[in-house]
Short mmCIF file of C-alpha atoms in Angstrom, two decimals:
data_model
loop_
_atom_site.label_atom_id
_atom_site.label_comp_id
_atom_site.label_asym_id
_atom_site.label_seq_id
_atom_site.Cartn_x
_atom_site.Cartn_y
_atom_site.Cartn_z
CA MET A 1319 -47.48 92.13 27.90
CA PRO A 1320 -46.76 89.12 29.69
CA THR A 1321 -44.11 88.89 32.84
CA THR A 1322 -40.86 88.13 33.02
CA ILE A 1323 -39.46 85.70 35.79
CA PRO A 1324 -36.49 87.31 36.58
CA PRO A 1325 -33.65 84.37 37.06
CA ARG A 1326 -32.62 83.40 39.88
CA ASP A 1327 -29.90 84.23 42.35
CA SER A 1328 -26.90 81.84 42.08
CA SER A 1329 -26.48 83.03 45.34
CA ILE A 1330 -30.08 81.49 46.80
CA ARG A 1331 -29.54 78.08 44.47
CA THR A 1332 -26.01 77.18 46.23
CA ALA A 1333 -27.88 78.37 49.30
CA ASP A 1334 -30.63 75.42 47.96
CA VAL A 1335 -28.58 73.12 47.38
CA GLN A 1336 -26.05 73.52 50.78
CA ALA A 1337 -29.38 73.09 52.32
CA ALA A 1338 -30.56 70.12 50.78
CA LEU A 1339 -27.07 68.25 50.48
CA ARG A 1340 -27.66 68.93 54.64
CA ALA A 1341 -30.09 67.43 54.58
CA LEU A 1342 -27.98 64.18 53.58
CA ARG A 1343 -26.24 64.49 56.74
CA LEU A 1344 -27.73 62.82 60.17
CA ASN A 1345 -26.62 63.01 63.41
CA THR A 1346 -25.97 59.42 64.17
CA VAL A 1347 -25.01 60.13 67.63
CA GLU A 1348 -28.71 61.23 68.29
CA LEU A 1349 -30.35 58.71 66.25
CA LEU A 1350 -28.43 56.00 67.87
CA ARG A 1351 -28.47 56.46 72.21
CA GLN A 1352 -32.24 56.85 71.52
CA PRO A 1353 -33.68 52.68 69.35
CA GLY A 1354 -36.71 53.49 67.62
CA LEU A 1355 -35.91 57.56 66.71
CA ARG A 1356 -37.43 58.15 62.78
CA ARG A 1357 -35.87 61.08 61.28
CA ASP A 1358 -37.03 61.54 57.53
CA VAL A 1359 -35.33 63.41 54.10
CA ASP A 1360 -37.10 64.61 51.61
CA VAL A 1361 -35.52 66.89 49.49
CA ALA A 1362 -34.83 67.40 46.15
CA LEU A 1363 -31.32 67.54 43.88
CA ALA A 1364 -30.32 68.60 40.92
CA PRO A 1365 -27.52 65.82 39.46
CA ALA A 1366 -24.86 67.90 39.02
CA ASP A 1367 -25.21 68.22 42.41
CA LEU A 1368 -24.79 64.71 43.26
CA ASP A 1369 -21.45 64.84 41.04
CA VAL A 1370 -23.89 62.86 38.50
CA THR A 1371 -23.42 64.19 34.88
CA ASP A 1372 -25.69 61.97 32.86
CA GLU A 1373 -26.91 63.72 30.19
CA ARG A 1374 -30.49 61.60 30.07
CA LEU A 1375 -31.36 62.93 33.55
CA VAL A 1376 -33.70 65.28 33.18
CA GLY A 1377 -35.20 67.74 35.69
CA ASP A 1378 -34.18 66.72 39.85
CA VAL A 1379 -33.45 63.65 41.83
CA VAL A 1380 -35.96 63.70 44.51
CA VAL A 1381 -35.15 62.01 47.47
CA ALA A 1382 -38.06 60.34 49.84
CA LEU A 1383 -35.32 58.24 52.14
CA ALA A 1384 -36.29 57.42 56.09
CA ALA A 1385 -33.74 57.17 58.79
CA GLU A 1386 -34.44 54.72 62.24
CA SER A 1387 -32.12 53.70 64.95
CA THR A 1388 -32.62 50.33 65.90
CA VAL A 1389 -30.82 47.98 68.07
CA ASP A 1390 -28.46 46.95 65.35
CA GLY A 1391 -27.98 50.56 63.49
CA ILE A 1392 -29.89 52.47 61.31
CA VAL A 1393 -31.80 51.19 58.73
CA VAL A 1394 -32.78 53.55 55.99
CA SER A 1395 -35.10 52.77 53.78
CA GLY A 1396 -37.27 55.44 50.87
CA THR A 1397 -37.41 56.09 47.39
CA VAL A 1398 -35.49 57.93 44.89
CA GLY A 1399 -36.63 58.86 42.08
CA VAL A 1400 -35.27 60.15 38.76
CA ARG A 1401 -36.56 61.58 34.69
CA TRP A 1402 -34.47 60.80 32.91
CA GLY A 1403 -34.99 60.71 28.76
CA ASP A 1404 -33.64 58.51 26.10
CA GLU A 1405 -34.50 57.01 22.61
CA CYS A 1406 -35.69 53.68 21.16
CA ARG A 1407 -33.54 51.05 21.08
CA ARG A 1408 -35.05 49.99 17.69
CA CYS A 1409 -36.54 53.46 16.66
CA LEU A 1410 -34.66 56.37 17.73
CA ALA A 1411 -37.82 57.51 18.92
CA ALA A 1412 -38.35 59.88 22.27
CA VAL A 1413 -38.74 57.88 25.32
CA GLU A 1414 -38.99 59.44 28.77
CA ARG A 1415 -39.35 58.36 31.63
CA ARG A 1416 -39.67 58.13 35.63
CA GLN A 1417 -38.35 56.03 37.30
CA ALA A 1418 -38.45 55.26 41.27
CA MET A 1419 -34.95 53.16 42.68
CA GLU A 1420 -35.76 51.99 46.22
CA VAL A 1421 -33.80 52.39 49.32
CA ASN A 1422 -32.99 50.11 51.88
CA GLU A 1423 -29.08 50.29 53.74
CA LEU A 1424 -28.35 49.37 57.05
CA TYR A 1425 -25.25 51.01 58.73
CA GLN A 1426 -24.16 49.63 61.50
CA ASP A 1427 -21.03 51.18 63.71
CA GLU A 1428 -19.18 47.78 64.17
CA VAL A 1429 -20.32 45.65 60.74
CA VAL A 1430 -22.25 42.98 61.52
CA ASP A 1431 -24.37 41.90 59.04
CA ASP A 1432 -22.39 41.14 55.62
CA ASP A 1433 -24.80 43.34 54.05
CA ALA A 1434 -24.25 46.42 55.91
CA PHE A 1435 -22.46 49.92 55.67
CA GLU A 1436 -19.74 51.23 57.99
CA LEU A 1437 -21.42 54.49 59.45
CA GLY A 1438 -19.45 57.33 59.88
CA ARG A 1439 -18.31 58.45 63.61
CA ASP A 1440 -20.30 61.67 63.73
CA ALA A 1441 -22.92 61.67 61.36
CA LEU A 1442 -23.74 59.67 58.25
CA ASP A 1443 -24.31 61.24 54.57
CA LEU A 1444 -26.59 60.26 52.66
CA SER A 1445 -25.07 61.24 49.55
CA SER A 1446 -23.17 58.16 48.21
CA THR A 1447 -26.50 56.15 48.86
CA VAL A 1448 -28.51 58.78 46.70
CA ARG A 1449 -25.89 58.54 44.20
CA ASP A 1450 -25.93 55.50 44.15
CA ALA A 1451 -29.37 55.01 43.14
CA VAL A 1452 -29.58 57.32 40.38
CA VAL A 1453 -26.71 56.03 38.40
CA LEU A 1454 -28.57 52.08 38.79
CA ALA A 1455 -31.54 53.89 37.68
CA LEU A 1456 -29.82 54.39 34.49
CA ALA A 1457 -27.77 51.03 34.40
CA ASP A 1458 -30.91 49.75 32.19
CA PRO A 1459 -31.03 49.12 28.35
CA PRO A 1460 -32.15 51.94 26.69
CA PRO A 1461 -35.93 52.02 26.20
CA LEU A 1462 -38.82 51.24 24.45
CA CYS A 1463 -40.94 54.06 23.05
CA ARG A 1464 -43.65 50.79 23.27
CA ASP A 1465 -43.77 47.11 23.60
CA ASP A 1466 -44.84 46.71 20.04
CA CYS A 1467 -41.96 48.88 18.79
CA ALA A 1468 -41.48 47.37 14.99
CA GLY A 1469 -38.13 49.23 14.81
CA ILE A 1470 -36.88 51.53 11.60
CA CYS A 1471 -36.61 49.07 7.98
CA PRO A 1472 -33.19 48.45 7.32
CA VAL A 1473 -33.16 48.89 3.63
CA CYS A 1474 -34.63 51.90 3.25
CA GLY A 1475 -34.45 53.22 6.19
CA ALA A 1476 -38.63 54.38 7.42
CA ASP A 1477 -39.91 53.93 11.02
CA ARG A 1478 -42.21 50.94 10.56
CA ASN A 1479 -44.31 52.17 13.51
CA LEU A 1480 -45.57 54.86 11.03
CA ALA A 1481 -45.69 53.33 7.93
CA THR A 1482 -45.22 50.02 5.93
CA CYS A 1483 -42.43 50.22 3.41
CA GLY A 1484 -42.60 46.76 1.31
CA CYS A 1485 -38.69 46.86 1.62
CA ASP A 1486 -37.55 43.33 1.53
CA THR A 1487 -35.94 42.35 5.19
CA VAL A 1488 -34.50 39.16 4.50
CA VAL A 1489 -30.97 39.46 5.05
CA ARG A 1490 -28.58 36.55 2.30
CA ASP A 1491 -25.71 35.81 2.77
CA ASP A 1492 -23.89 35.35 -0.70
CA ARG A 1493 -21.29 32.79 0.35
CA TRP A 1494 -24.42 30.51 0.74
CA ALA A 1495 -25.91 31.57 -2.33
CA ALA A 1496 -24.49 28.09 -4.42
CA LEU A 1497 -26.65 25.85 -1.86
CA GLU A 1498 -29.47 27.84 -3.02
CA GLN A 1499 -28.99 25.53 -6.06
CA LEU A 1500 -28.53 21.93 -4.26
CA ASP A 1501 -31.45 19.56 -4.65
CA LEU A 1502 -32.19 18.30 -1.60
CA GLU A 1503 -35.27 16.54 -1.78
CA ALA A 1504 -35.25 13.37 -0.81
CA PRO A 1505 -35.22 11.07 -3.38
CA ASP A 1506 -38.94 8.81 -4.54
CA ASP A 1507 -37.13 5.07 -4.16
CA LEU A 1508 -35.93 6.27 -1.02
CA ASN A 1509 -39.10 6.88 1.29
#
């Protein structure tokens, strides 16, 4: 008889989420006092925990960031990994991909650098940085199942990756049909 795994207690899941979200909040006072101090953030969160409700996301968002104190502020770098599923834009086959978005941000008390962000009073909340990386990962157009995807036949709807259908796929516009009757060959006496 196979063993069944009991469902997780929702209070345990809530505690896990709260711990992961706390890991995304860094104490800036401690970091700024010691230039060179580094804090690593390695957590996995469900997309809903980050207020991202895109049905294409599959599984957890994996966060691997490092916050390092410098004389200019706090540099946050690393990756935010997502796994998503979608349909091929040519043949509508299911496609699943993993994507790692690079993060490299500078946070300063007083923003001097145009590319920097302002630090909070006592804490730096990285949840918006992680959320932005997830949204950017989903911003690309729908993928192809493979580079040479032939797509769907516009006449009969067959998947041309699986078989050739033999349909005439040349699209003709009836408005130009009268021009096809014209003889556009140059007369011999002009050559």
